[in-house]
XYZ file of N, CA and C in Angstrom:
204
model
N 29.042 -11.865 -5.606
C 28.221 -13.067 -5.651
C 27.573 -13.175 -7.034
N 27.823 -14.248 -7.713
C 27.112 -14.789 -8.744
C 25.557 -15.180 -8.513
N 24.704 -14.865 -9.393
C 23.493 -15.702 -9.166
C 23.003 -16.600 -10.472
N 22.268 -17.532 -10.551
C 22.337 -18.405 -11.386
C 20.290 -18.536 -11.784
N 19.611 -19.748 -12.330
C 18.291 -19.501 -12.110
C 18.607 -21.066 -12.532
N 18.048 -22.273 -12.164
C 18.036 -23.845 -13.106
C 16.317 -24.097 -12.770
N 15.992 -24.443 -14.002
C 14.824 -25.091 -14.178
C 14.966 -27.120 -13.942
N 14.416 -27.557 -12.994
C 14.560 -28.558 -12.499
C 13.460 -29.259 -12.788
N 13.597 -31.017 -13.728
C 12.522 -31.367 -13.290
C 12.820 -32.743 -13.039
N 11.442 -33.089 -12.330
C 11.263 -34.342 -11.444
C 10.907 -33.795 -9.944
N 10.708 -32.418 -9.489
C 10.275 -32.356 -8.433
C 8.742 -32.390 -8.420
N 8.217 -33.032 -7.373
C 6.880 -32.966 -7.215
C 6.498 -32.488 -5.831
N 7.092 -32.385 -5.072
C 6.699 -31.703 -3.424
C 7.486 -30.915 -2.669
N 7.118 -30.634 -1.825
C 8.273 -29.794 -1.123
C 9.102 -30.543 -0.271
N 8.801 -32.047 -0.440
C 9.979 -32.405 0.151
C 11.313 -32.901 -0.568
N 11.002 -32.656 -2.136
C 11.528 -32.635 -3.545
C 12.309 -31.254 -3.339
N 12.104 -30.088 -2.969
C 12.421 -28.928 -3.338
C 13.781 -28.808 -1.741
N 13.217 -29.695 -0.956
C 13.872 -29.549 0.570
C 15.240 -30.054 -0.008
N 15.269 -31.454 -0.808
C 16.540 -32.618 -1.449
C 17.084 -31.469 -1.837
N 16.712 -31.117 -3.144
C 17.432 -29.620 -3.800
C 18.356 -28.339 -3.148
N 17.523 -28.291 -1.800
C 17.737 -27.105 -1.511
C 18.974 -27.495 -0.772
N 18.994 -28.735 -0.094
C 20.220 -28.937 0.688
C 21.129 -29.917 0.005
N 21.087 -30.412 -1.434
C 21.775 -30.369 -1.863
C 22.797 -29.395 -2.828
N 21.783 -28.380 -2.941
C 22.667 -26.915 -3.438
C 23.490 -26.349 -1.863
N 23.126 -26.060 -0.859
C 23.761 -25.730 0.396
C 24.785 -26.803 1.046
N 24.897 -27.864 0.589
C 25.679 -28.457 0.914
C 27.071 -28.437 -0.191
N 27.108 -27.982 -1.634
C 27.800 -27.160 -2.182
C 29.186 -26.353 -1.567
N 30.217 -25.863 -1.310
C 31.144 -24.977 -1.062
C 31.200 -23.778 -1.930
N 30.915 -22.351 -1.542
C 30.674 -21.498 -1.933
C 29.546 -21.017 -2.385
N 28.269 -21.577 -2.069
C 26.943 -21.539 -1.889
C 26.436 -20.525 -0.572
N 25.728 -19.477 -1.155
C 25.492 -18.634 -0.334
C 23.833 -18.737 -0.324
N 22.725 -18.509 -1.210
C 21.981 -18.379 -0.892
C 21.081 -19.409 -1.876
N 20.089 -20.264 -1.620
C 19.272 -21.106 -2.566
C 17.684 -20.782 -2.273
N 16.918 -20.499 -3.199
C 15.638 -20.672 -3.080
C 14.647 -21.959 -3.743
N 14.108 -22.359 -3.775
C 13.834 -23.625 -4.653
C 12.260 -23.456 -4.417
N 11.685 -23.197 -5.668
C 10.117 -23.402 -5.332
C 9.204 -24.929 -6.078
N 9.189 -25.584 -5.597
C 8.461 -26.388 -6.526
C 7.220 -26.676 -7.486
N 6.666 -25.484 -7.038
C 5.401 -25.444 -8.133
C 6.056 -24.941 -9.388
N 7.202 -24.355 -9.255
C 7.097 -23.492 -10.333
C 9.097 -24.224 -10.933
N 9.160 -25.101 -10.231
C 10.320 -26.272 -10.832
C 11.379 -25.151 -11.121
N 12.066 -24.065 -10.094
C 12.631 -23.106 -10.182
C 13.546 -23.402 -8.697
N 14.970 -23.182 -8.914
C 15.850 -22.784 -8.115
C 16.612 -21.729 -8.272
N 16.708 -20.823 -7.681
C 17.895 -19.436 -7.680
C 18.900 -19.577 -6.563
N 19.864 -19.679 -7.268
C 21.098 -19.590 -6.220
C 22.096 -19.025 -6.454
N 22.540 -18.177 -5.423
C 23.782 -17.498 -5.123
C 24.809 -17.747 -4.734
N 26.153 -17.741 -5.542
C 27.659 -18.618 -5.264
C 28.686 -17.808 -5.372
N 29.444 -17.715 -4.634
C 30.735 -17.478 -4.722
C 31.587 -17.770 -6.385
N 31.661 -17.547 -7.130
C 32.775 -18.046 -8.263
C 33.399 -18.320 -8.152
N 34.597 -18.272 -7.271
C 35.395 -18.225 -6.785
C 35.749 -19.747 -6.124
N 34.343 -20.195 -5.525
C 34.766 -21.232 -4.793
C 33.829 -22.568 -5.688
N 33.127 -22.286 -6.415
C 31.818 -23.241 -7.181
C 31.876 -22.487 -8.923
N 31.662 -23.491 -9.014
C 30.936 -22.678 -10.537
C 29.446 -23.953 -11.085
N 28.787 -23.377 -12.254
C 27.627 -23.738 -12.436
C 27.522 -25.210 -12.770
N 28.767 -26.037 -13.338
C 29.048 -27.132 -13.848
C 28.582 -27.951 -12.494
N 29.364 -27.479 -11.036
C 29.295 -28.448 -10.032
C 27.984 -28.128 -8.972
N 27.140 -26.960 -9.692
C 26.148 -27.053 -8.815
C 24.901 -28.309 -9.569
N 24.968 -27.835 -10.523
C 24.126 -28.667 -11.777
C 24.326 -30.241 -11.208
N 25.478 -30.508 -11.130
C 26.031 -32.095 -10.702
C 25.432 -32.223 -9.456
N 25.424 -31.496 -8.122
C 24.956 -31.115 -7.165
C 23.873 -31.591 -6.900
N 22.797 -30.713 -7.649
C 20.821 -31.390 -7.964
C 21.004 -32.763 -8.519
N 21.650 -33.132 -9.684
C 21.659 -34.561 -10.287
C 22.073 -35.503 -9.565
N 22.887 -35.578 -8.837
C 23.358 -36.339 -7.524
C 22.283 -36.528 -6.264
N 21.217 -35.363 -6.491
C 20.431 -35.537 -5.725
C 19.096 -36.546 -6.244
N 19.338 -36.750 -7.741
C 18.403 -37.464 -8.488
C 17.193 -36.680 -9.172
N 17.242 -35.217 -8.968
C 16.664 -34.521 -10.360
C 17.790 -34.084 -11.421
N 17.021 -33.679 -12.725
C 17.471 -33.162 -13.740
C 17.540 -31.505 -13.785
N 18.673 -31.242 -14.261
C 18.608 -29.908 -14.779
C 18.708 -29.810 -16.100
N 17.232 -28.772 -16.669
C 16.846 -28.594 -17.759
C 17.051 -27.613 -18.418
């Protein structure tokens, strides 16, 4: 398992960090996401194999934040 760290911004709540989180888990080859929003931090764990960092990045932006 790969792990990754993206600094995200435009979140302001946790229901900002919820968009994130299930738009990283809704991903293929997404194993584990944490997303805190105070601290505009996601860590996630992927398969390589099945994802790489290009389409998680697209992933959050599709969700309508930025990765910074």
């Amino acid at each position: 398992m790969q792990m990754v760290q993206f600094k995200i911004d435009g979140m302001s709540c946790e229901g900002c960090a919820k968009s994130v989180t299930a738009a990283l888990q809704g991903s293929p080859g997404v194993e584990t996401v944490a997303v805190n929003f105070a601290t505009s931090i996601a860590d996630v764990g992927f398969d390589d194999s099945l994802t790489n960092v290009d389409t998680l990045k697209a992933a959050v932006e599709a969700a309508g934040f930025d990765v910074v």
